[in-house]
Amino acid sequence: MSTPLWEARADLVVVGTGVAGLTAALRARELGLRVLVVTKAAGEDGNTRWAQGGVAVVLPGEHDEGDSVDAHVRDTLVAGAGLCDELAVREIIAGGPAAVARLRERGAVLDALRLG
């Protein structure tokens, strides 16, 4: 039987240091859980930094004229080429403003890019 090189105790183990993993870890800490975040050899080995699309969301008072949740849903369904569940897409996109608000409350500073 080998001796472990290190040992840690946690209520929750989050695998991955991308946006989703770190958001989950932050929320768990807010709830008082002991969190362990596990990543590859180094933080820069992940793929989040290569994400080019950013967060596509229709924010009240911060979107182009004519932009809408329905337009984002249509675009997502077309891009998904039949692989997306329409109800799930609609719920996720409709939840975008609240998700951005939560990130901003935690101190995230987001650049606004308008395509119109």
Short mmCIF file of C-alpha atoms in Angstrom, two decimals:
data_model
loop_
_atom_site.label_atom_id
_atom_site.label_comp_id
_atom_site.label_asym_id
_atom_site.label_seq_id
_atom_site.Cartn_x
_atom_site.Cartn_y
_atom_site.Cartn_z
CA MET A 1 0.00 0.00 0.00
CA SER A 2 1.48 3.34 -1.04
CA THR A 3 1.53 6.47 1.07
CA PRO A 4 -0.35 9.42 -0.48
CA LEU A 5 1.79 12.42 -1.44
CA TRP A 6 -0.84 14.76 -0.04
CA GLU A 7 -4.22 14.60 1.55
CA ALA A 8 -7.08 17.07 1.75
CA ARG A 9 -10.53 17.11 3.26
CA ALA A 10 -13.43 18.83 1.53
CA ASP A 11 -17.19 18.86 1.43
CA LEU A 12 -17.11 19.34 -2.34
CA VAL A 13 -14.51 18.57 -4.99
CA VAL A 14 -14.82 20.62 -8.18
CA VAL A 15 -13.01 19.15 -11.18
CA GLY A 16 -12.05 21.93 -13.57
CA THR A 17 -11.07 25.57 -13.31
CA GLY A 18 -13.15 26.92 -16.15
CA VAL A 19 -15.96 29.39 -15.69
CA ALA A 20 -18.45 26.72 -14.63
CA GLY A 21 -16.10 25.05 -12.15
CA LEU A 22 -14.99 28.28 -10.52
CA THR A 23 -18.56 29.57 -10.33
CA ALA A 24 -19.61 26.35 -8.60
CA ALA A 25 -16.66 26.58 -6.21
CA LEU A 26 -17.43 30.20 -5.31
CA ARG A 27 -21.08 29.40 -4.65
CA ALA A 28 -20.18 26.40 -2.51
CA ARG A 29 -17.84 28.57 -0.40
CA GLU A 30 -20.64 31.13 0.02
CA LEU A 31 -22.75 28.28 1.41
CA GLY A 32 -20.00 27.47 3.92
CA LEU A 33 -18.66 24.33 2.29
CA ARG A 34 -14.98 23.37 2.27
CA VAL A 35 -14.12 23.25 -1.42
CA LEU A 36 -11.24 21.63 -3.24
CA VAL A 37 -10.74 22.66 -6.87
CA VAL A 38 -8.75 20.25 -9.03
CA THR A 39 -7.24 21.21 -12.36
CA LYS A 40 -4.69 19.99 -14.86
CA ALA A 41 -0.98 20.47 -14.23
CA ALA A 42 -1.32 24.26 -14.48
CA GLY A 43 -4.20 26.73 -14.73
CA GLU A 44 -3.22 27.81 -18.24
CA ASP A 45 -3.56 24.20 -19.45
CA GLY A 46 -7.36 24.57 -19.60
CA ASN A 47 -9.44 25.73 -22.55
CA THR A 48 -11.43 28.60 -21.05
CA ARG A 49 -8.89 31.16 -22.26
CA TRP A 50 -9.54 30.00 -25.83
CA ALA A 51 -13.28 30.64 -25.63
CA GLN A 52 -13.96 33.33 -28.20
CA GLY A 53 -17.69 33.81 -27.93
CA GLY A 54 -17.95 35.27 -24.48
CA VAL A 55 -21.35 35.48 -22.87
CA ALA A 56 -24.17 36.08 -25.33
CA VAL A 57 -26.96 37.56 -23.27
CA VAL A 58 -29.78 40.06 -23.70
CA LEU A 59 -29.35 42.49 -20.81
CA PRO A 60 -32.13 44.99 -20.09
CA GLY A 61 -30.96 48.41 -21.25
CA GLU A 62 -27.66 47.01 -22.53
CA HIS A 63 -28.54 45.37 -25.83
CA ASP A 64 -28.87 46.40 -29.44
CA GLU A 65 -32.25 47.42 -30.81
CA GLY A 66 -34.06 44.36 -32.10
CA ASP A 67 -31.96 41.94 -30.03
CA SER A 68 -34.09 39.52 -28.04
CA VAL A 69 -34.15 36.22 -26.21
CA ASP A 70 -36.12 34.77 -29.15
CA ALA A 71 -33.37 35.83 -31.59
CA HIS A 72 -30.70 34.19 -29.40
CA VAL A 73 -32.79 31.03 -29.14
CA ARG A 74 -33.17 30.87 -32.93
CA ASP A 75 -29.44 31.41 -33.46
CA THR A 76 -28.55 28.74 -30.91
CA LEU A 77 -30.94 26.19 -32.40
CA VAL A 78 -29.55 26.82 -35.89
CA ALA A 79 -25.95 26.54 -34.65
CA GLY A 80 -26.87 23.37 -32.75
CA ALA A 81 -27.96 21.68 -35.99
CA GLY A 82 -30.76 19.69 -34.35
CA LEU A 83 -28.75 18.65 -31.29
CA CYS A 84 -30.24 21.22 -28.88
CA ASP A 85 -33.29 20.78 -26.70
CA GLU A 86 -35.35 23.89 -27.43
CA LEU A 87 -36.84 24.17 -23.94
CA ALA A 88 -33.40 23.90 -22.33
CA VAL A 89 -31.97 26.49 -24.74
CA ARG A 90 -34.81 28.91 -24.01
CA GLU A 91 -34.48 28.51 -20.23
CA ILE A 92 -30.69 28.95 -20.26
CA ILE A 93 -30.82 32.03 -22.48
CA ALA A 94 -33.70 33.56 -20.52
CA GLY A 95 -31.64 33.03 -17.35
CA GLY A 96 -28.67 34.90 -18.81
CA PRO A 97 -29.39 38.32 -17.27
CA ALA A 98 -29.66 36.83 -13.76
CA ALA A 99 -26.43 34.85 -14.28
CA VAL A 100 -24.57 37.99 -15.38
CA ALA A 101 -25.99 39.89 -12.41
CA ARG A 102 -24.68 37.21 -10.02
CA LEU A 103 -21.22 37.37 -11.60
CA ARG A 104 -21.21 41.17 -11.33
CA GLU A 105 -22.27 40.94 -7.67
CA ARG A 106 -19.17 38.78 -7.08
CA GLY A 107 -16.98 41.44 -8.65
CA ALA A 108 -16.75 40.32 -12.27
CA VAL A 109 -16.15 43.15 -14.71
CA LEU A 110 -17.47 42.29 -18.17
CA ASP A 111 -16.76 44.11 -21.38
CA ALA A 112 -19.81 44.94 -23.47
CA LEU A 113 -19.50 44.17 -27.17
CA ARG A 114 -22.39 45.21 -29.33
CA LEU A 115 -22.55 43.93 -32.86
CA GLY A 116 -25.19 46.33 -34.18
#
